[in-house]
mmCIF file of C-alpha atoms in Angstrom:
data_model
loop_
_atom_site.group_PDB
_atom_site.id
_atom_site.type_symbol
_atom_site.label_atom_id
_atom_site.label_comp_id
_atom_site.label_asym_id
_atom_site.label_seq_id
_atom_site.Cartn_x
_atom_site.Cartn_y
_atom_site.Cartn_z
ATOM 1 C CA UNK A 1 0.000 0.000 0.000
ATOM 2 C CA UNK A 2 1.013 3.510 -1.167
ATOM 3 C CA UNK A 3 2.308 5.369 2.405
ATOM 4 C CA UNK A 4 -0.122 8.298 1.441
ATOM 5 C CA UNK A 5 -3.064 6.002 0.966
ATOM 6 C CA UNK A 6 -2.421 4.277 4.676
ATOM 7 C CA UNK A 7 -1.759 7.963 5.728
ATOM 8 C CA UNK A 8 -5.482 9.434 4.834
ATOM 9 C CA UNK A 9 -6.912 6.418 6.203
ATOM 10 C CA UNK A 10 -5.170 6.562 9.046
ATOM 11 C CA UNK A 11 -6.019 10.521 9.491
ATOM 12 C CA UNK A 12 -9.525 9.584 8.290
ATOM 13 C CA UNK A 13 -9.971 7.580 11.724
ATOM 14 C CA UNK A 14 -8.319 10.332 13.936
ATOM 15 C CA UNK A 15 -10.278 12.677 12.666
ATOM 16 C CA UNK A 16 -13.544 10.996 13.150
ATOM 17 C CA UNK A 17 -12.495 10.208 16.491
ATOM 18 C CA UNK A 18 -11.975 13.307 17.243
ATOM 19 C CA UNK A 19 -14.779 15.037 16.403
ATOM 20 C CA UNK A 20 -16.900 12.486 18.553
ATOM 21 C CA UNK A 21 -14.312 12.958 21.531
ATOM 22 C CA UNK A 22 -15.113 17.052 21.056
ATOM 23 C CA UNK A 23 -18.660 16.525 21.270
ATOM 24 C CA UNK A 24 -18.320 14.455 24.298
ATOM 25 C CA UNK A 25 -16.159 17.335 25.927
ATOM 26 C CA UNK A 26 -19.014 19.306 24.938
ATOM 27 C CA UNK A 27 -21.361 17.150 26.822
ATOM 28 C CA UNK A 28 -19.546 16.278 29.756
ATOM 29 C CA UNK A 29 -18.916 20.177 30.083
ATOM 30 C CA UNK A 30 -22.558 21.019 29.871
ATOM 31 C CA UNK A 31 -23.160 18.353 33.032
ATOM 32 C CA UNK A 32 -21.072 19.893 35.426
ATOM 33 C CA UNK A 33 -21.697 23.820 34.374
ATOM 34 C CA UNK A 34 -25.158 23.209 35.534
ATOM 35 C CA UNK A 35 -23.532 22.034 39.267
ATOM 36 C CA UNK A 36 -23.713 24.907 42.004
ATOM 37 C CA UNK A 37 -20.601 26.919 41.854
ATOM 38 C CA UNK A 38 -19.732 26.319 38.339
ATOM 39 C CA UNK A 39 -19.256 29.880 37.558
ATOM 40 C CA UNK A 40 -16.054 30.095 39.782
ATOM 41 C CA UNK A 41 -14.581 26.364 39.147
ATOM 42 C CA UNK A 42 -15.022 27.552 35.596
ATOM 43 C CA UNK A 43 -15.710 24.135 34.296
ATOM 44 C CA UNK A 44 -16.094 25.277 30.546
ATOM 45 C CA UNK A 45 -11.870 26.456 30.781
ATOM 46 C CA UNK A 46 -10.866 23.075 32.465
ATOM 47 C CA UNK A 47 -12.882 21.295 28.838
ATOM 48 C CA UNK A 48 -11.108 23.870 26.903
ATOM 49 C CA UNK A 49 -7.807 23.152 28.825
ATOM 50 C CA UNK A 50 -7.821 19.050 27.810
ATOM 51 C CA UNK A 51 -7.897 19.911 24.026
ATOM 52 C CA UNK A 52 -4.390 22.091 25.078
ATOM 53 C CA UNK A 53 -6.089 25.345 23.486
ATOM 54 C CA UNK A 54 -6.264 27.506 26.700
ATOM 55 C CA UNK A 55 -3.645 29.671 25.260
ATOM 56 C CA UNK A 56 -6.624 30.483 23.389
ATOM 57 C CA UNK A 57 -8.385 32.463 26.036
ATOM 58 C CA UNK A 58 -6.702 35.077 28.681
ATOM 59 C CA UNK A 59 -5.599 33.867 32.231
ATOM 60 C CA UNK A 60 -8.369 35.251 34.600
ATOM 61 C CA UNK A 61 -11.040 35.207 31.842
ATOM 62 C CA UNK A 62 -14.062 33.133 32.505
ATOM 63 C CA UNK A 63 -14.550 30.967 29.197
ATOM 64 C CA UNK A 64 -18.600 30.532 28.851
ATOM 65 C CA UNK A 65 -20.112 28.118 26.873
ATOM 66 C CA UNK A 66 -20.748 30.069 23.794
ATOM 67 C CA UNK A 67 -16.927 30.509 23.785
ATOM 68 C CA UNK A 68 -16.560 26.927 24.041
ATOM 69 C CA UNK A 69 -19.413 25.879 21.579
ATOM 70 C CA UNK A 70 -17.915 28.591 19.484
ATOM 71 C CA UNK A 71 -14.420 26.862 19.387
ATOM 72 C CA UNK A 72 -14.236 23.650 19.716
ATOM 73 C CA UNK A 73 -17.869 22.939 17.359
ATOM 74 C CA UNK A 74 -17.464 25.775 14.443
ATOM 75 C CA UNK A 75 -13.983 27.503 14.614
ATOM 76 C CA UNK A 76 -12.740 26.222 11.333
ATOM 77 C CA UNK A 77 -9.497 27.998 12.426
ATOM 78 C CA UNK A 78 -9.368 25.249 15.535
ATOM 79 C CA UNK A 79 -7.606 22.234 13.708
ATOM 80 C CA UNK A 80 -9.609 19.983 16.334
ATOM 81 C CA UNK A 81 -13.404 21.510 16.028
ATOM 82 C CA UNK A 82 -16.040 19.038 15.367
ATOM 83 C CA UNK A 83 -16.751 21.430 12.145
ATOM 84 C CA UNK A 84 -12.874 20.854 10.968
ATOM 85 C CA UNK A 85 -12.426 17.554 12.006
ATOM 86 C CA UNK A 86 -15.213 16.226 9.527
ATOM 87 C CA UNK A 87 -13.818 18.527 6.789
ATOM 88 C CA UNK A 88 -10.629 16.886 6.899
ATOM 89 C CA UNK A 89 -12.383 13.458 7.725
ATOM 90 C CA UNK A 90 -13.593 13.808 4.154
ATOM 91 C CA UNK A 91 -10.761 15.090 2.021
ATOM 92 C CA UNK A 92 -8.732 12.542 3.373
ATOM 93 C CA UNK A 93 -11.558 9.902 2.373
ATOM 94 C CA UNK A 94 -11.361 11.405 -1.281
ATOM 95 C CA UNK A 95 -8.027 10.689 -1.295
ATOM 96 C CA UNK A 96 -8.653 6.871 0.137
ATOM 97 C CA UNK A 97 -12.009 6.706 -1.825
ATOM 98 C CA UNK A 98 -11.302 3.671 -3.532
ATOM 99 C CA UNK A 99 -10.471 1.593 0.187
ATOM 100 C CA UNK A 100 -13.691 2.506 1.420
ATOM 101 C CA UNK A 101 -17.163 0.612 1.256
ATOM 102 C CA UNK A 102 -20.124 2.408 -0.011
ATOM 103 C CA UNK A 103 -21.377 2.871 2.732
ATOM 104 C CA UNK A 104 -18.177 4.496 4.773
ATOM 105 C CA UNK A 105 -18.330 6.836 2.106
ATOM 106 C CA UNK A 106 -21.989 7.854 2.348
ATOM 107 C CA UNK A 107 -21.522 8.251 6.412
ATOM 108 C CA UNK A 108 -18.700 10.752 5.365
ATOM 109 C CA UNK A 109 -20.278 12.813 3.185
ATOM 110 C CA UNK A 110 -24.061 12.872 4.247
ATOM 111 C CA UNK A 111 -24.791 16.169 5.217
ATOM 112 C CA UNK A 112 -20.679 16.908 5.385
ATOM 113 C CA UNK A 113 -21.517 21.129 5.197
ATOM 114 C CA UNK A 114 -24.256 20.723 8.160
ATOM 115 C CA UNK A 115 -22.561 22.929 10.612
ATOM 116 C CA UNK A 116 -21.845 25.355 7.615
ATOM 117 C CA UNK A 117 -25.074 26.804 8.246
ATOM 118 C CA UNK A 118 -24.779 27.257 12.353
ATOM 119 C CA UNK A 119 -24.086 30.379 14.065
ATOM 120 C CA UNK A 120 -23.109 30.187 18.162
ATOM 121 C CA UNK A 121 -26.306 31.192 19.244
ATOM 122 C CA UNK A 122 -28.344 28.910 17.035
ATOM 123 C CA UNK A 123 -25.090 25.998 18.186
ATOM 124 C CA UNK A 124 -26.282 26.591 21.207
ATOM 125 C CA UNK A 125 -29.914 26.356 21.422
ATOM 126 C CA UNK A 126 -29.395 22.915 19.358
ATOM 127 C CA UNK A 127 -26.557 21.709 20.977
ATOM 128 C CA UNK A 128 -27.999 18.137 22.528
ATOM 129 C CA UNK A 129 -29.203 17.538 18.537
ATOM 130 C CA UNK A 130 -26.147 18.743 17.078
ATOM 131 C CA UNK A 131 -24.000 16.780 19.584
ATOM 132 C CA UNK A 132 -26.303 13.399 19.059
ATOM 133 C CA UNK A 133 -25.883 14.213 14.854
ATOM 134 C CA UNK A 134 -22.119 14.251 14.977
ATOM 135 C CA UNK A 135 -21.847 11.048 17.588
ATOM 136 C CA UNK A 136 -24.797 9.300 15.100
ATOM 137 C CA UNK A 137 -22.698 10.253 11.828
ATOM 138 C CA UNK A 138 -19.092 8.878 13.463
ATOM 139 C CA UNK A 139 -21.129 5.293 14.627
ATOM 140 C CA UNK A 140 -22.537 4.484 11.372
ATOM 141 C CA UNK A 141 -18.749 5.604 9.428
ATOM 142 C CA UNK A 142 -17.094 2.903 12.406
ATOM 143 C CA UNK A 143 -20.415 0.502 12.079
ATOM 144 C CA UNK A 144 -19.665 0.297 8.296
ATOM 145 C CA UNK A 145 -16.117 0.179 8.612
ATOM 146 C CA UNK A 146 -16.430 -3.024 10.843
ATOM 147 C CA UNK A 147 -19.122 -4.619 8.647
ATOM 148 C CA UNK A 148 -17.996 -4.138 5.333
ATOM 149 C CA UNK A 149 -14.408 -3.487 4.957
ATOM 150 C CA UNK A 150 -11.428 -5.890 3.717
ATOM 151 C CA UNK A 151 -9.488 -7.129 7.075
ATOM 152 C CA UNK A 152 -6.210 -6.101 4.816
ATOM 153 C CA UNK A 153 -3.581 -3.412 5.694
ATOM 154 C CA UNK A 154 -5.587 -0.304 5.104
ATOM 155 C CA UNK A 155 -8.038 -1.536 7.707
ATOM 156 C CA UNK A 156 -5.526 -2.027 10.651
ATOM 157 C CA UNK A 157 -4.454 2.483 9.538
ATOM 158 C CA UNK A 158 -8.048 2.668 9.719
ATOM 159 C CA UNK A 159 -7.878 1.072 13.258
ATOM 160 C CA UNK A 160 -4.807 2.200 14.956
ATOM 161 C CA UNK A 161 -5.860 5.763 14.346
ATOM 162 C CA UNK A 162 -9.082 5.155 15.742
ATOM 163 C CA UNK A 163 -7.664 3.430 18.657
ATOM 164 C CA UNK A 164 -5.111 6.105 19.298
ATOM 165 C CA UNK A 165 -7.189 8.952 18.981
ATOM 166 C CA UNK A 166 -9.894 6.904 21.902
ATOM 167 C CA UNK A 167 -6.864 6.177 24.287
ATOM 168 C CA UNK A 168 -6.332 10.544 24.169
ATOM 169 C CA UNK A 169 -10.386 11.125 24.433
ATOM 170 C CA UNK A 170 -10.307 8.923 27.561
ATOM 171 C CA UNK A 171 -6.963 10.859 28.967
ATOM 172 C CA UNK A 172 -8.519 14.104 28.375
ATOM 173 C CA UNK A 173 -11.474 13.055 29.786
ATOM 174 C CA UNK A 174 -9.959 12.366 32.955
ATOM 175 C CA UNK A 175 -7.859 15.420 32.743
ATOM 176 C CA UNK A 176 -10.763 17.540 32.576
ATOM 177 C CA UNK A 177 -12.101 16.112 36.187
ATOM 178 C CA UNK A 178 -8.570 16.739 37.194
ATOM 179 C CA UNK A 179 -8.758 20.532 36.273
ATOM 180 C CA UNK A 180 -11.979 20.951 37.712
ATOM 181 C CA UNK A 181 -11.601 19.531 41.775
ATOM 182 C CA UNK A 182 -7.933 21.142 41.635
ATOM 183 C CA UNK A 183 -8.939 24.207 43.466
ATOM 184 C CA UNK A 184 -11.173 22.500 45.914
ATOM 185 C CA UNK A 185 -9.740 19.041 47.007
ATOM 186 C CA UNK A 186 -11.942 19.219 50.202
ATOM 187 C CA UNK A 187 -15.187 18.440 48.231
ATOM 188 C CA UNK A 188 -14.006 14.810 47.136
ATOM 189 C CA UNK A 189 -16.218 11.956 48.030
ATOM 190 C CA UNK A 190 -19.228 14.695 47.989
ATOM 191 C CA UNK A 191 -22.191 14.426 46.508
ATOM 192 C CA UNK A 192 -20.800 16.988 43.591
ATOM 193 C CA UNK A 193 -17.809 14.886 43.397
ATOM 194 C CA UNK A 194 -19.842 12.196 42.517
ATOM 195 C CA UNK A 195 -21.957 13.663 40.001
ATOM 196 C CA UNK A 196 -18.982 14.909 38.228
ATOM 197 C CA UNK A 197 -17.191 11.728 38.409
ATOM 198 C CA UNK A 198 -20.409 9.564 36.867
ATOM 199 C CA UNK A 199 -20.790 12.405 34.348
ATOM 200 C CA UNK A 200 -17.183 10.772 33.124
ATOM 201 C CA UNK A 201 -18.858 7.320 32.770
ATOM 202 C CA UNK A 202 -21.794 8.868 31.106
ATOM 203 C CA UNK A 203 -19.752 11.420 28.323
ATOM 204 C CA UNK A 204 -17.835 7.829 28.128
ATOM 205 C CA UNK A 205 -20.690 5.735 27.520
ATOM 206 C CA UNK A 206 -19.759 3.716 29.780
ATOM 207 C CA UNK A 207 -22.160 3.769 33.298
ATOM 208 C CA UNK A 208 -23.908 0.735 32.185
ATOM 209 C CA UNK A 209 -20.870 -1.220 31.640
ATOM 210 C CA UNK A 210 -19.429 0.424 34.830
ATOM 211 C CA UNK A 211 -22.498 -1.210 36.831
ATOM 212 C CA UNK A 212 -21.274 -4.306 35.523
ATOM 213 C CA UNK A 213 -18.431 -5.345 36.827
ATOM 214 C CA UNK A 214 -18.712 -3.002 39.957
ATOM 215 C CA UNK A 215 -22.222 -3.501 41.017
ATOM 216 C CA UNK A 216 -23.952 0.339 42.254
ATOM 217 C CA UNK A 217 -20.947 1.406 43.889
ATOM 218 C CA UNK A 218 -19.516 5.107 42.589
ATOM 219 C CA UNK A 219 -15.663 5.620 43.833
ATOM 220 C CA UNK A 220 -13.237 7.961 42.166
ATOM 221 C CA UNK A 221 -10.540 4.762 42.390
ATOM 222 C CA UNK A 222 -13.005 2.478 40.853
ATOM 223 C CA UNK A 223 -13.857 4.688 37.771
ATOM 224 C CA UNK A 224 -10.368 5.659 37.325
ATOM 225 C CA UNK A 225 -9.351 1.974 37.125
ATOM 226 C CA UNK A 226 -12.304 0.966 34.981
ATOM 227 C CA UNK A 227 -11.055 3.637 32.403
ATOM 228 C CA UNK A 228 -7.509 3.566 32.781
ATOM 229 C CA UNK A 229 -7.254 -0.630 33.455
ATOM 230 C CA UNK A 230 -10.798 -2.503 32.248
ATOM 231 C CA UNK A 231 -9.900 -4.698 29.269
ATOM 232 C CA UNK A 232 -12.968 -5.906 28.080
ATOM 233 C CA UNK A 233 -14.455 -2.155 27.962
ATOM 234 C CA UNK A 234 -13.609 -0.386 24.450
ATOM 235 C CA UNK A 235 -12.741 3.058 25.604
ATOM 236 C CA UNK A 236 -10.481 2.471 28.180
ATOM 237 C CA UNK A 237 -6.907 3.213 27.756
ATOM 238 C CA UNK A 238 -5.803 -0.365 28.258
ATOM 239 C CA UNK A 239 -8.406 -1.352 25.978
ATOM 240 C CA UNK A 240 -7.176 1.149 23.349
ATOM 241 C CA UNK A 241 -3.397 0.320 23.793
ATOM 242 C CA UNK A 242 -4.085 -3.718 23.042
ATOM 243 C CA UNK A 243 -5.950 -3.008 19.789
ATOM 244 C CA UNK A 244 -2.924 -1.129 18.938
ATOM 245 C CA UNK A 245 -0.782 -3.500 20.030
ATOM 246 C CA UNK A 246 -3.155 -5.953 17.866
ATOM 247 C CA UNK A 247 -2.752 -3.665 14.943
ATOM 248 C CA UNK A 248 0.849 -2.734 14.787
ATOM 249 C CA UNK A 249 1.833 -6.368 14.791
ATOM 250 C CA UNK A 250 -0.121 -6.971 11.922
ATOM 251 C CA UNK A 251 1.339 -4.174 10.112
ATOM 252 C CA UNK A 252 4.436 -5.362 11.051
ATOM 253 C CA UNK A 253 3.686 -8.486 9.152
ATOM 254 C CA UNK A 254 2.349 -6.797 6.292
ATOM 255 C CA UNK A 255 5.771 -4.977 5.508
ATOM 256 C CA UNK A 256 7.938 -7.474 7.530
ATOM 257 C CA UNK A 257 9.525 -4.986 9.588
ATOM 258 C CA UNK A 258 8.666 -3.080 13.173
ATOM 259 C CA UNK A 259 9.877 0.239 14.381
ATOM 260 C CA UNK A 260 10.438 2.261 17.408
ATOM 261 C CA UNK A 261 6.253 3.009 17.298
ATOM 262 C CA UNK A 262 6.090 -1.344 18.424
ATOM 263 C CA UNK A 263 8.540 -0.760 21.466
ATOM 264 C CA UNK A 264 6.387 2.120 22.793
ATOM 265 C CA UNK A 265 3.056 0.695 22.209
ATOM 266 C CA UNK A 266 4.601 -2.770 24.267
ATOM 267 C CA UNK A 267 6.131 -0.713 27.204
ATOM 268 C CA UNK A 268 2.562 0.805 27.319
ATOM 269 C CA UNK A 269 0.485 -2.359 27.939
ATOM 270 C CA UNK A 270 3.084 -4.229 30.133
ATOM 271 C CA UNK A 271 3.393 -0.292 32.424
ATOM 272 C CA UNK A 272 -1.065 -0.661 32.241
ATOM 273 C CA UNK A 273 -0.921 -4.717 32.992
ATOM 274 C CA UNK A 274 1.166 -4.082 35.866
ATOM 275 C CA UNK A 275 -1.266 -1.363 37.986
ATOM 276 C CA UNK A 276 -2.918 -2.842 40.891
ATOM 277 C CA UNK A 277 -6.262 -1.642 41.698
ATOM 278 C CA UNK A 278 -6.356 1.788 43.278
ATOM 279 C CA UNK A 279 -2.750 2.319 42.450
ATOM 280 C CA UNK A 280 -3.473 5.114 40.630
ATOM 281 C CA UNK A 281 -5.191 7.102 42.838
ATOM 282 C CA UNK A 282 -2.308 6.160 44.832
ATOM 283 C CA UNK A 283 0.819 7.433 42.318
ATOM 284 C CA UNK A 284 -1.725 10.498 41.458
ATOM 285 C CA UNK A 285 -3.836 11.188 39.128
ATOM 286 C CA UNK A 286 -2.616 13.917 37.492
ATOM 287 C CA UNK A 287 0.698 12.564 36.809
ATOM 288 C CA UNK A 288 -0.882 9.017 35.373
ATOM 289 C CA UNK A 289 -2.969 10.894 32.665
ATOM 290 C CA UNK A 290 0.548 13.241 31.917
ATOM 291 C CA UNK A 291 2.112 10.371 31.607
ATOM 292 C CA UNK A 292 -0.258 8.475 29.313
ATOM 293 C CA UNK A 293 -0.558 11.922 26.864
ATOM 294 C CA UNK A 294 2.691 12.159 26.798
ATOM 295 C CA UNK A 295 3.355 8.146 25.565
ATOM 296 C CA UNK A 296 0.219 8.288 23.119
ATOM 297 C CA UNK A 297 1.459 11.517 21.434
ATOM 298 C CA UNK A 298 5.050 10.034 21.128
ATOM 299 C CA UNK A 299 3.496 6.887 19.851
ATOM 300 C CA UNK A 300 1.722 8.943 17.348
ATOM 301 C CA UNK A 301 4.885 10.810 15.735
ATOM 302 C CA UNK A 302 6.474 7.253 15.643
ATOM 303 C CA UNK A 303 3.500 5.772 13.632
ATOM 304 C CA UNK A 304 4.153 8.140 11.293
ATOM 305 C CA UNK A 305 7.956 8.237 11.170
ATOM 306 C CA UNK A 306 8.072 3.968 10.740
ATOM 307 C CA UNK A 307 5.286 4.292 8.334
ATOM 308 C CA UNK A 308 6.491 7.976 5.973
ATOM 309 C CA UNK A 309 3.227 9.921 6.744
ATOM 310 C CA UNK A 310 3.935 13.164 5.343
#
């Protein structure tokens, strides 16, 4: 396969990804504005602050959801908006067009210029819809992606950029519940605490699956280890880091060779294997996520380098 074929459909994933990871920042930062004392926690700075764009907005500002919605939904000068992402999404599928299915093609480009027509205020009043449109149009793309495609090379791109991008949503995810209890460590294990810590599970889609395997029991430890450690649920970060693992070692049969990208992503799931329950409360929180950011975006730039994207 041509590198700049496996690069768009690699991209193509990401950027999918993405977009449903923004709209789930969205959502997750609409759940705990409407908590008492959101206006001075600032919740809508700590969502902006996991997609690393608070540069974007002045220290001692409060950032209000129309500045958010305005953004990280519609700014088509924000590389990461959901309006960008799907842009890109697109022209990288032209590029790809003849790896996809049919139908991966018509999720792309089914009402592709929707959020063309959107100003903030109008984002705003339709943001559930909007947000329940872009997560509806990235399910059927990854529904008809699984049913349909060839299991060949382009395929595992397709998946290791989905599965990276997932492991970061997760992270940043948790970051963002980091950001918002920094200033006021006395209200953990509160009943605010844990609304904002099941409003993870539920941006994650993930409460059901959560009462699963820990019965009706809520603890910041628990949650953190079901998304950080659970391998059977698909948006964790160990979950993530074993499809890539998966992927990358079929690639490396494909072209019959491995690079630095297959060290990383192996250091990754033994360093995730190896946590005991609660041990990442424990270490910290903070420095866990940092730590897993840090590894994914690394992991990232060495997909590309052992594969010639760009």
């Amino acid at each position: 396969m041509l590198s700049r074929t496996a690069e768009n459909l690699y991209w193509m994933a990401r950027y999918m990804e993405r977009a449903e990871a923004t709209a789930r920042l969205l959502t997750m930062g609409q759940r705990m504005a409407i908590l008492p004392g959101a206006h001075h926690r600032d919740e809508w700075r700590s969502v902006v602050r996991a997609t690393g764009a608070e540069y974007r907005f002045p220290e001692g500002s409060t950032v209000t959801e129309s500045d958010a919605v305005a953004y990280l939904m519609l700014d088509l000068d924000n590389a990461s908006s959901i309006r960008s992402c799907l842009l890109k999404a697109r022209a990288n599928a032209k590029s790809a067009r003849t790896m996809l299915t049919q139908d991966m093609w018509e999720a792309l480009n089914e009402g592709w210029r929707k959020l063309d027509s959107y100003d903030v205020a109008e984002a705003r009043q339709q943001l559930p819809s909007l947000i329940d449109w872009v997560k509806t149009r990235v399910m059927t793309f990854r529904g008809a992606a699984h049913s349909g495609q060839l299991r060949n090379e382009g395929h595992d791109f397709l998946r290791c950029g989905s599965a990276l991008e997932r492991a970061q949503m997760t992270l940043r995810l948790l970051d963002v519940k980091y950001y918002v209890l920094l200033p006021e460590t006395e209200v953990i294990g509160g009943n605010r605490d844990h609304y904002q810590w099941t409003s993870v599970l539920y941006a994650l889609s993930g409460a059901r699956a959560y009462h699963h395997v820990y019965g009706g029991t809520y603890t910041p430890w628990q949650i953190t280890d079901f998304l950080m450690l659970n391998r059977l649920f698909p948006r964790s970060v160990a979950y993530c880091y074993d499809q890539l693992a998966y992927r990358l070692n079929r690639l490396a049969g494909w072209h019959d060779a491995k690079g630095p990208c297959h060290d990383t992503v192996k250091d990754m799931v033994a360093g995730l294997e190896s946590q005991d329950s609660g041990e990442i409360f424990r270490q910290g929180l903070h420095e866990t996520v940092q730590h897993g950011l840090m590894v994914t975006n690394r992991l990232g730039a060495e997909i590309a380098q052992t594969y010639h994207f760009g």
